[in-house]
């Protein structure tokens, strides 16, 4: 959840988004399908290079037997008889190894391009999806969990795509090639290797399985620690003012100890796997030499694809050439086992990224749109592309195919509205209100009474459970959400400024606004004077959520941003609650200017800011218990009177 976006005050509703540990079924096929669809040509070229490199990489075992055979013939018949064949064989070996080198180089370069293109697409897809998700998603998922998808999960995916998959593919090709070579040489020696590989597989299953389990725990602990660090950095002022440094250290130590424990367990199993596999390979190497020598000594004929071989010398040459094959074979099996952790983590990361991509987007069945218009003297509305200062709702009627236009005035009505963030907890109960164009409606009440929830429903951040909300006589469910929100301006208690210039942050309210319009909006919000005192005026860069500005200055920029939007309906959500009285007066002037001629909803704890409202509504536990002007409510001597006189204080 982005900084500045608060939980709905109607009640926190079930934070989910906890650790998701395992990859879902079907993650790998989906990942490969996505990878292939984005980089089809590059992947085919990479696959060809990997295939050639893997096959040529095991060619030394074939050459070794031929070299030993030629040397044996040279010893018997003289070197001159085999010299030409040896030279030819060395040239062929040189060509083969050069081909292997070139293919490995090309495969590495191509894989780097593929990986970065793929990650670029994944990050783009996740971010684009995030922009289409409803506010509810960010209210119910932890910020650290979402950020972890962009960092830890994406990095695990990079490892999987760039190294693990190519390595696994290369090892598989090499293993198949070596199997063919082994069976073409000796069945007996191949059976010995199979026994060794069966034992290696068992070891991999036991040790590798534990390693993968702890690597996933390590990723979860890492995400929790990163989330804690982010929280501590954001809350440094609070930590220092309450002298909470030592407790923060203790809390961090607990999370860091857990990460250390999980990471130690993960790497303990991972680090021990390779030496064990290497030593099994060495033992197998010695065992092959012993079995080969024993078979020769017992005059056991060699069995291969070509038949039986009774010549002890030929069997000896086969045994000697078989030894490096066994090292290569067990080496490839060992290399494959080493990829288990990266594959498990990569697939788990991919699964979490796919979870975001698969989230249900914000539903919008609206078909009424907001258009610019001309309004004739007789009230006739005509749609236009020109900026006229007038807007209208374009309402196509499906029944007869006609289109009607309704002038945008800012008339908002709610009828018998019920709503709860979760079905079992109703926040608003039977709420009915009327906001005529140009009226200022104020909501007061204790925290959790439902004030902000009403504005969330007007924005359609959430949809009501029962009742109706009408905007200029149109059910807001029929209005496209983007068009609805274009007609609304909002100033929040927690101002969110983005990295960029002051001008950029004001223009955020309407990206098509000119510099002159942004400056006029700043003047309207009483922000122009302090902006001109900044080092570079409107071109001053803001970073870290405008940390170099005071709270009041940041709030004035927020008001200027709303002013440049020039929306007919404004929502002021406790816009002055966190600033001093002097700055509040300045901000109040800005908001008063901003409210002129608009329908305004004001949420405030300070009752001094709502006295001039046309209607004040007092909410308690989701019900409107009082409504009227300031004087009317004082005369009633009810809850508002108690609040105003201090007989009862807001929580």
XYZ file of C-alpha atoms in Angstrom:
651
model
C 0.000 0.000 0.000
C 1.578 3.245 -1.096
C 2.571 5.681 1.577
C -0.190 8.167 2.118
C -2.928 5.607 1.493
C -4.564 4.855 4.811
C -6.740 1.999 5.825
C -10.444 2.819 5.523
C -11.577 4.214 8.826
C -14.717 2.152 8.732
C -12.735 -0.671 10.296
C -9.755 -2.796 9.329
C -10.903 -5.768 7.411
C -8.780 -8.849 7.511
C -5.223 -8.278 6.308
C -4.349 -11.165 4.087
C -1.403 -11.537 1.793
C 0.599 -13.546 4.302
C 3.506 -15.767 3.247
C 2.690 -17.792 0.170
C 5.104 -20.667 0.361
C 4.658 -23.088 -2.501
C 4.385 -22.753 -6.233
C 0.956 -23.593 -7.571
C 0.438 -26.495 -9.906
C 0.898 -25.448 -13.516
C 3.306 -22.609 -12.726
C 6.180 -24.070 -14.768
C 4.147 -24.708 -17.967
C 2.672 -21.212 -17.728
C 6.115 -19.716 -17.173
C 7.595 -21.543 -20.162
C 4.622 -20.594 -22.334
C 5.032 -16.926 -21.417
C 8.786 -17.099 -21.949
C 8.401 -18.744 -25.362
C 5.688 -16.338 -26.527
C 7.873 -13.319 -25.776
C 11.192 -14.600 -27.155
C 10.362 -17.339 -29.655
C 13.195 -16.663 -32.118
C 15.831 -16.060 -29.455
C 14.807 -19.181 -27.527
C 15.025 -21.398 -30.614
C 18.500 -20.020 -31.366
C 19.530 -20.498 -27.724
C 18.179 -24.060 -27.727
C 20.164 -24.918 -30.859
C 23.341 -23.464 -29.332
C 22.750 -25.369 -26.083
C 22.127 -28.595 -27.980
C 25.315 -28.270 -30.034
C 27.397 -27.161 -27.028
C 26.099 -30.035 -24.878
C 26.788 -32.691 -27.502
C 30.216 -31.352 -28.474
C 31.064 -30.939 -24.790
C 31.054 -34.695 -24.244
C 32.996 -35.516 -27.428
C 36.297 -35.917 -25.570
C 35.179 -39.344 -24.324
C 34.778 -40.529 -27.939
C 38.104 -39.042 -29.013
C 39.939 -40.593 -26.059
C 39.096 -44.160 -27.120
C 40.213 -43.482 -30.713
C 43.456 -41.870 -29.509
C 44.238 -44.828 -27.246
C 43.464 -47.253 -30.060
C 45.793 -45.391 -32.489
C 48.557 -45.212 -29.869
C 48.224 -48.962 -29.289
C 48.489 -49.537 -33.042
C 51.494 -47.190 -33.165
C 53.265 -49.152 -30.460
C 52.705 -52.350 -32.407
C 53.259 -51.118 -35.988
C 55.271 -47.915 -35.598
C 54.197 -44.283 -35.184
C 54.441 -43.504 -38.934
C 51.570 -45.909 -39.623
C 49.110 -43.896 -37.474
C 50.594 -40.370 -37.560
C 48.310 -39.083 -40.329
C 45.244 -40.430 -38.532
C 46.359 -38.816 -35.256
C 46.816 -35.400 -36.919
C 43.386 -35.671 -38.553
C 41.849 -36.643 -35.197
C 43.471 -33.661 -33.435
C 42.174 -31.273 -36.118
C 38.661 -32.673 -35.742
C 38.950 -32.279 -31.964
C 40.030 -28.662 -32.404
C 37.042 -27.929 -34.650
C 34.637 -29.638 -32.241
C 35.904 -27.762 -29.187
C 35.943 -24.453 -31.088
C 32.315 -25.082 -32.052
C 31.493 -25.842 -28.417
C 33.184 -22.599 -27.313
C 31.360 -20.473 -29.896
C 27.980 -22.036 -29.076
C 28.507 -21.508 -25.345
C 29.419 -17.870 -25.971
C 26.358 -17.279 -28.165
C 24.055 -19.115 -25.772
C 25.264 -17.005 -22.835
C 24.766 -13.735 -24.725
C 21.357 -14.726 -26.050
C 20.209 -15.907 -22.619
C 21.187 -12.572 -21.080
C 19.018 -10.752 -23.631
C 16.120 -13.194 -23.170
C 16.242 -12.945 -19.376
C 16.208 -9.157 -19.261
C 13.456 -8.896 -21.878
C 11.408 -11.429 -19.949
C 11.903 -9.716 -16.579
C 11.090 -6.370 -18.197
C 7.821 -7.821 -19.453
C 7.023 -9.456 -16.098
C 7.633 -6.233 -14.149
C 5.573 -4.285 -16.682
C 2.730 -6.812 -16.500
C 2.722 -6.812 -12.694
C 2.845 -3.010 -12.457
C 0.163 -2.565 -15.134
C -2.017 -5.080 -13.328
C -1.445 -3.269 -10.054
C -2.842 -0.064 -11.589
C -6.080 -1.863 -12.451
C -6.585 -3.426 -9.014
C -9.238 -2.041 -6.662
C -8.324 -0.095 -3.543
C -9.517 -3.090 -1.549
C -6.494 -5.090 -2.715
C -4.045 -2.582 -1.222
C -6.131 -2.291 1.935
C -5.927 -6.053 2.484
C -2.323 -6.787 1.457
C 0.837 -5.785 3.270
C 3.096 -3.292 1.527
C 6.170 -5.416 2.214
C 4.511 -8.443 0.645
C 3.736 -6.500 -2.540
C 7.220 -4.959 -2.687
C 8.768 -8.398 -2.228
C 7.221 -9.434 -5.543
C 9.188 -6.712 -7.334
C 12.467 -7.552 -5.580
C 12.942 -11.023 -4.080
C 10.476 -12.870 -6.308
C 11.726 -11.193 -9.477
C 15.332 -11.955 -8.546
C 14.461 -15.624 -7.908
C 12.747 -15.675 -11.308
C 15.875 -14.190 -12.917
C 17.995 -16.962 -11.425
C 15.546 -19.580 -12.698
C 15.374 -18.245 -16.267
C 18.988 -17.205 -16.763
C 20.771 -20.117 -15.077
C 18.643 -22.970 -13.771
C 16.566 -23.747 -16.871
C 19.521 -23.531 -19.339
C 21.717 -25.530 -16.957
C 19.039 -28.194 -16.520
C 18.448 -28.384 -20.271
C 22.190 -28.623 -20.986
C 22.680 -31.310 -18.337
C 19.737 -33.315 -19.705
C 21.154 -33.255 -23.259
C 24.589 -34.213 -21.960
C 23.167 -37.068 -19.877
C 21.230 -38.487 -22.850
C 24.298 -38.199 -25.094
C 26.537 -39.853 -22.492
C 23.998 -42.657 -21.991
C 24.155 -43.468 -25.699
C 27.959 -43.390 -25.622
C 28.121 -45.562 -22.488
C 25.836 -48.276 -23.832
C 27.763 -48.250 -27.091
C 30.928 -49.025 -25.115
C 30.049 -51.371 -22.241
C 26.855 -52.649 -20.664
C 28.649 -53.872 -17.494
C 30.280 -50.532 -16.753
C 27.034 -48.679 -17.556
C 25.213 -50.755 -14.941
C 27.815 -49.764 -12.334
C 27.225 -46.077 -13.140
C 23.455 -46.581 -12.914
C 23.826 -47.975 -9.397
C 25.884 -44.935 -8.438
C 23.390 -42.524 -10.005
C 20.509 -44.220 -8.159
C 22.330 -43.571 -4.894
C 23.030 -39.952 -5.942
C 19.333 -39.468 -6.706
C 18.378 -40.725 -3.253
C 20.869 -38.362 -1.607
C 19.547 -35.459 -3.713
C 15.965 -36.208 -2.726
C 16.768 -36.245 0.991
C 19.245 -33.362 1.224
C 17.885 -31.290 -1.668
C 14.314 -31.545 -0.359
C 15.314 -30.149 3.028
C 17.398 -27.450 1.365
C 14.483 -26.316 -0.820
C 12.173 -26.188 2.211
C 14.517 -23.922 4.135
C 15.269 -21.733 1.115
C 11.546 -20.917 0.892
C 11.526 -20.123 4.632
C 14.564 -17.920 4.052
C 12.682 -15.922 1.389
C 9.719 -15.458 3.733
C 11.966 -14.326 6.596
C 13.807 -11.982 4.241
C 10.521 -10.382 3.185
C 9.469 -9.935 6.821
C 12.798 -8.343 7.707
C 12.667 -5.985 4.720
C 9.136 -4.950 5.670
C 10.282 -4.269 9.246
C 13.250 -2.195 8.059
C 10.975 -0.158 5.771
C 8.629 0.491 8.696
C 11.485 1.550 10.953
C 12.939 3.934 8.357
C 9.560 5.589 7.830
C 9.011 5.894 11.572
C 12.442 7.178 12.616
C 11.056 10.407 14.108
C 8.584 8.498 16.243
C 11.272 6.011 17.299
C 13.611 8.783 18.417
C 11.038 10.987 20.119
C 9.838 8.037 22.229
C 13.403 6.735 22.798
C 12.407 3.431 21.220
C 15.820 2.729 19.668
C 16.776 -0.145 21.976
C 13.414 -1.883 21.580
C 13.674 -1.422 17.796
C 17.078 -3.108 17.918
C 15.657 -6.009 19.932
C 12.740 -6.431 17.508
C 15.124 -6.323 14.569
C 17.418 -8.855 16.219
C 14.513 -11.293 16.536
C 13.689 -11.044 12.844
C 17.364 -11.076 11.876
C 17.996 -14.144 14.048
C 15.102 -15.945 12.382
C 16.460 -15.045 8.935
C 19.933 -16.172 9.992
C 18.554 -19.475 11.293
C 16.549 -20.185 8.136
C 19.373 -19.097 5.827
C 21.903 -21.196 7.771
C 19.697 -24.276 7.516
C 19.117 -23.666 3.807
C 22.773 -23.160 2.944
C 23.901 -25.933 5.296
C 21.992 -28.477 3.236
C 22.830 -26.760 -0.068
C 26.565 -26.504 0.664
C 26.877 -30.095 1.805
C 25.122 -31.487 -1.267
C 27.819 -30.679 -3.826
C 30.771 -32.172 -1.853
C 28.750 -35.338 -1.176
C 27.836 -35.657 -4.842
C 31.433 -34.989 -5.864
C 32.767 -37.668 -3.533
C 30.158 -40.173 -4.716
C 31.446 -39.451 -8.223
C 35.039 -40.072 -7.084
C 34.070 -43.345 -5.403
C 32.222 -44.364 -8.545
C 35.332 -43.536 -10.594
C 37.454 -45.896 -8.466
C 34.726 -48.552 -8.483
C 34.560 -48.459 -12.302
C 38.333 -48.931 -12.558
C 38.154 -51.850 -10.132
C 35.191 -53.538 -11.886
C 36.807 -53.056 -15.294
C 40.082 -54.554 -14.100
C 38.236 -57.436 -12.435
C 36.274 -58.236 -15.611
C 39.462 -58.202 -17.675
C 41.226 -60.408 -15.147
C 38.343 -62.924 -15.195
C 38.223 -62.843 -19.029
C 34.598 -61.721 -18.982
C 33.662 -60.535 -22.487
C 32.544 -56.935 -22.863
C 28.899 -56.455 -23.924
C 27.886 -53.420 -26.016
C 25.592 -52.428 -28.897
C 28.132 -53.851 -31.311
C 28.086 -57.284 -29.637
C 30.667 -59.206 -27.575
C 34.333 -58.193 -27.276
C 36.790 -60.896 -26.077
C 40.041 -58.950 -26.633
C 41.405 -57.938 -23.172
C 43.438 -55.068 -24.678
C 40.381 -53.619 -26.406
C 38.387 -54.008 -23.176
C 41.161 -52.210 -21.273
C 41.038 -49.297 -23.731
C 37.246 -49.174 -23.368
C 37.547 -49.157 -19.561
C 40.132 -46.342 -19.611
C 37.984 -44.235 -21.963
C 34.944 -45.009 -19.815
C 36.419 -43.368 -16.711
C 36.149 -39.723 -17.911
C 32.640 -40.526 -19.169
C 31.665 -41.514 -15.624
C 33.064 -38.210 -14.296
C 31.096 -36.247 -16.874
C 27.928 -38.230 -16.266
C 27.990 -37.903 -12.472
C 29.046 -34.256 -12.877
C 25.938 -33.521 -14.931
C 23.713 -35.378 -12.467
C 25.308 -33.393 -9.642
C 24.852 -30.129 -11.539
C 21.168 -30.907 -12.048
C 20.694 -31.597 -8.346
C 22.298 -28.252 -7.526
C 19.545 -26.465 -9.443
C 16.755 -27.836 -7.231
C 16.881 -24.928 -4.777
C 16.953 -22.267 -7.472
C 14.114 -23.988 -9.346
C 11.920 -24.278 -6.234
C 12.560 -20.647 -5.266
C 12.114 -19.433 -8.837
C 8.814 -21.264 -9.263
C 7.593 -20.015 -5.877
C 8.506 -16.462 -6.941
C 6.802 -16.944 -10.312
C 3.709 -18.257 -8.548
C 3.510 -15.137 -6.374
C 3.958 -12.885 -9.400
C 1.252 -14.807 -11.237
C -0.983 -14.388 -8.162
C -0.847 -10.618 -8.689
C -1.410 -10.979 -12.437
C -4.419 -13.208 -11.736
C -6.015 -10.865 -9.196
C -9.456 -9.720 -10.218
C -9.251 -6.261 -11.751
C -11.501 -3.463 -10.615
C -14.910 -4.229 -12.055
C -16.567 -1.491 -14.061
C -19.897 -2.080 -15.776
C -20.552 1.626 -16.248
C -21.463 3.027 -19.639
C -22.270 6.672 -18.828
C -19.277 8.865 -19.686
C -18.209 12.429 -18.978
C -17.828 14.719 -22.011
C -17.149 18.392 -22.680
C -20.183 20.274 -23.885
C -21.771 23.521 -24.975
C -24.970 24.636 -23.279
C -27.238 26.870 -25.351
C -29.506 29.536 -23.875
C -32.465 27.217 -24.172
C -30.591 24.556 -22.180
C -29.726 22.353 -25.155
C -26.512 20.400 -24.516
C -24.143 19.684 -27.407
C -21.062 17.502 -27.094
C -17.755 19.111 -28.147
C -14.009 18.454 -28.023
C -13.222 22.066 -27.138
C -12.610 23.233 -23.588
C -15.758 25.140 -22.688
C -15.746 24.859 -18.905
C -18.938 22.806 -19.083
C -19.301 19.067 -18.673
C -22.178 16.667 -19.196
C -22.976 13.023 -18.594
C -23.368 11.175 -21.902
C -26.007 8.530 -21.266
C -26.641 5.951 -24.026
C -29.953 4.132 -23.587
C -29.700 0.496 -24.564
C -33.448 0.026 -24.974
C -33.964 2.407 -27.914
C -30.379 3.350 -28.843
C -30.849 7.047 -28.042
C -28.308 9.226 -26.235
C -29.205 11.863 -23.672
C -26.982 14.452 -22.001
C -27.250 15.579 -18.372
C -25.334 18.632 -17.204
C -22.711 17.879 -14.554
C -23.821 19.883 -11.517
C -22.610 17.895 -8.514
C -25.990 16.771 -7.150
C -25.272 13.683 -4.996
C -27.895 11.672 -3.148
C -27.685 8.492 -1.101
C -30.752 6.391 -0.350
C -30.858 3.764 2.426
C -27.224 2.742 1.906
C -25.814 -0.261 3.761
C -22.148 -1.187 3.478
C -19.500 -3.325 5.145
C -15.884 -3.961 4.162
C -16.584 -7.566 5.084
C -20.118 -9.011 4.938
C -20.234 -9.929 8.622
C -19.433 -6.379 9.807
C -21.724 -3.607 8.545
C -20.073 -0.169 8.745
C -22.870 2.027 7.334
C -26.502 1.320 8.163
C -29.447 2.791 6.278
C -27.613 6.040 5.422
C -29.618 8.620 3.474
C -28.299 12.080 2.551
C -28.774 14.815 -0.043
C -26.047 17.138 -1.318
C -27.428 19.777 -3.654
C -25.100 21.526 -6.133
C -22.942 24.093 -4.339
C -23.727 22.823 -0.857
C -21.106 22.144 1.802
C -21.850 18.924 3.681
C -19.833 18.172 6.817
C -19.435 14.814 8.571
C -18.434 14.709 12.218
C -18.181 11.835 14.605
C -15.777 9.553 16.415
C -13.091 7.567 14.633
C -14.659 4.527 13.001
C -18.114 6.105 12.745
C -18.081 5.762 8.941
C -17.197 9.278 7.735
C -14.407 8.303 5.317
C -16.368 5.241 4.250
C -19.072 7.511 2.772
C -16.500 9.303 0.612
C -15.011 5.947 -0.420
C -18.436 4.941 -1.696
C -18.888 8.189 -3.608
C -15.549 7.503 -5.344
C -16.653 3.901 -5.881
C -13.505 2.578 -4.248
C -16.022 0.100 -2.852
C -19.536 -0.790 -3.992
C -22.490 -0.631 -1.636
C -24.233 -3.726 -0.332
C -27.714 -2.236 -0.497
C -29.394 1.045 -1.385
C -28.631 3.577 -4.119
C -26.262 6.455 -4.775
C -27.282 8.929 -7.482
C -25.068 11.554 -9.102
C -27.032 14.220 -11.000
C -29.903 11.760 -10.989
C -27.827 8.912 -12.454
C -27.090 5.738 -10.501
C -23.312 5.837 -10.041
C -23.099 2.127 -10.910
C -23.970 3.187 -14.466
C -21.135 5.749 -14.620
C -17.698 4.595 -15.736
C -15.385 4.769 -12.731
C -12.699 6.779 -14.524
C -15.278 9.390 -15.600
C -16.842 9.444 -12.141
C -13.463 10.129 -10.525
C -12.626 12.792 -13.110
C -15.544 14.762 -11.697
C -14.286 14.492 -8.111
C -11.429 16.313 -6.402
C -10.014 15.109 -3.102
C -7.687 16.491 -0.427
C -6.570 13.882 2.083
C -5.234 14.263 5.588
C -2.090 12.380 4.581
C -0.591 14.229 1.635
C 1.258 12.115 -0.891
C 3.834 13.945 -3.005
C 5.793 12.237 -5.763
C 9.400 12.528 -6.868
C 9.488 15.422 -9.326
C 9.229 19.195 -9.388
C 6.647 21.263 -7.527
C 5.036 21.989 -10.901
C 4.840 18.262 -11.680
C 3.108 17.568 -8.371
C 0.508 20.276 -8.924
C -0.063 19.133 -12.513
C -0.753 15.640 -11.166
C -4.320 16.861 -10.677
C -4.733 17.322 -14.452
C -1.871 16.276 -16.692
C -3.050 18.513 -19.543
C -2.854 21.655 -17.382
C -0.510 24.399 -18.577
C 2.123 26.025 -16.357
C -0.064 29.122 -16.117
C -3.038 27.068 -14.922
C -0.867 25.326 -12.308
C 0.387 28.689 -11.048
C -3.174 30.038 -10.852
C -4.188 26.940 -8.887
C -1.277 27.517 -6.495
C -2.359 31.122 -6.004
C -5.922 29.959 -5.353
C -4.590 27.578 -2.684
C -2.321 30.270 -1.135
C 0.694 28.139 -2.058
C 2.286 30.540 -4.560
C 4.159 32.657 -1.994
C 5.998 29.810 -0.280
C 6.721 28.139 -3.646
C 8.440 31.289 -4.886
C 10.656 31.218 -1.785
C 11.910 27.731 -2.624
C 15.417 27.469 -4.186
C 14.120 26.894 -7.720
C 10.529 27.991 -7.316
C 8.142 25.790 -9.243
C 11.113 23.799 -10.600
C 12.278 22.751 -7.118
C 12.699 18.975 -6.972
C 10.742 17.130 -4.315
C 11.902 13.757 -3.023
C 11.018 11.414 -0.175
C 7.357 12.457 -0.212
C 8.266 16.151 0.036
C 10.372 15.719 3.171
C 12.002 19.146 2.608
C 8.592 20.852 3.030
C 6.531 21.437 6.146
C 3.259 19.604 6.697
C 1.312 22.785 5.959
C 3.234 23.431 2.727
C 2.635 19.892 1.582
C -1.063 20.277 2.332
C -1.223 23.523 0.336
C 0.308 21.713 -2.650
C -2.352 19.032 -2.233
C -5.048 21.730 -2.339
C -3.410 23.269 -5.433
C -3.429 19.857 -7.064
C -7.153 19.572 -6.388
C -7.704 23.131 -7.601
C -6.051 22.510 -10.973
C -8.371 19.560 -11.472
C -11.288 21.995 -11.187
C -13.813 19.282 -10.297
C -17.432 20.210 -9.437
C -17.409 17.966 -6.353
C -14.715 18.202 -3.680
C -13.924 15.858 -0.790
C -11.848 17.266 2.072
C -10.878 14.418 4.379
C -9.563 16.042 7.581
C -7.324 18.245 5.449
C -6.318 20.477 8.381
C -6.155 18.027 11.288
C -2.365 17.583 11.351
C -1.196 21.206 10.985
C -0.828 24.135 13.344
C -3.512 26.778 13.929
C -1.735 29.515 11.935
C -1.149 27.245 8.950
C -4.672 25.927 9.355
C -6.017 29.425 8.817
C -4.032 29.683 5.585
C -5.120 26.226 4.448
C -8.694 27.105 5.386
C -8.548 30.145 3.139
C -7.302 27.940 0.322
C -10.032 25.367 0.836
C -12.702 28.086 1.122
C -11.644 29.417 -2.266
C -11.563 25.911 -3.641
C -15.087 25.182 -2.388
C -16.768 28.149 -4.034
C -19.479 27.016 -6.449
C -18.840 23.329 -5.770
C -20.537 20.544 -3.910
C -18.215 19.815 -0.991
C -17.979 16.971 1.509
C -15.904 17.839 4.571
C -14.669 15.381 7.185
C -13.272 17.080 10.262
C -12.490 16.527 13.907
C -12.061 20.258 14.488
C -15.613 21.541 14.641
C -14.420 25.100 13.981
C -13.792 24.119 10.363
C -17.379 22.987 9.731
C -19.469 25.704 11.397
C -20.211 27.421 8.077
C -21.400 24.186 6.429
C -24.865 24.097 4.901
C -25.530 20.757 6.554
C -23.659 19.024 9.362
C -24.225 15.302 9.824
C -23.247 13.548 13.038
C -22.375 9.869 12.590
C -22.245 7.244 15.293
C -21.502 3.567 14.596
C -22.501 3.878 10.952
C -25.755 5.763 11.546
C -26.562 9.424 10.937
C -27.971 10.409 14.320
C -28.236 14.175 13.774
C -28.308 16.545 10.808
C -28.781 20.282 10.367
C -26.913 23.585 10.385
C -24.554 24.540 13.179
C -27.155 26.733 14.863
C -29.894 24.131 14.520
C -27.746 21.409 16.065
C -26.628 23.665 18.911
C -30.269 24.445 19.625
C -31.138 20.725 19.738
C -28.508 20.193 22.441
C -27.816 16.675 21.276
C -24.525 14.915 20.476
C -23.208 17.784 18.323
C -23.892 20.229 21.153
C -21.974 17.965 23.516
C -19.086 17.773 21.075
C -19.032 21.529 20.510
C -19.231 22.495 24.156
C -16.723 19.852 25.245
C -19.207 17.826 27.240
C -18.232 14.943 25.007
C -14.958 14.656 23.137
C -14.222 12.862 19.902
C -12.116 9.765 20.295
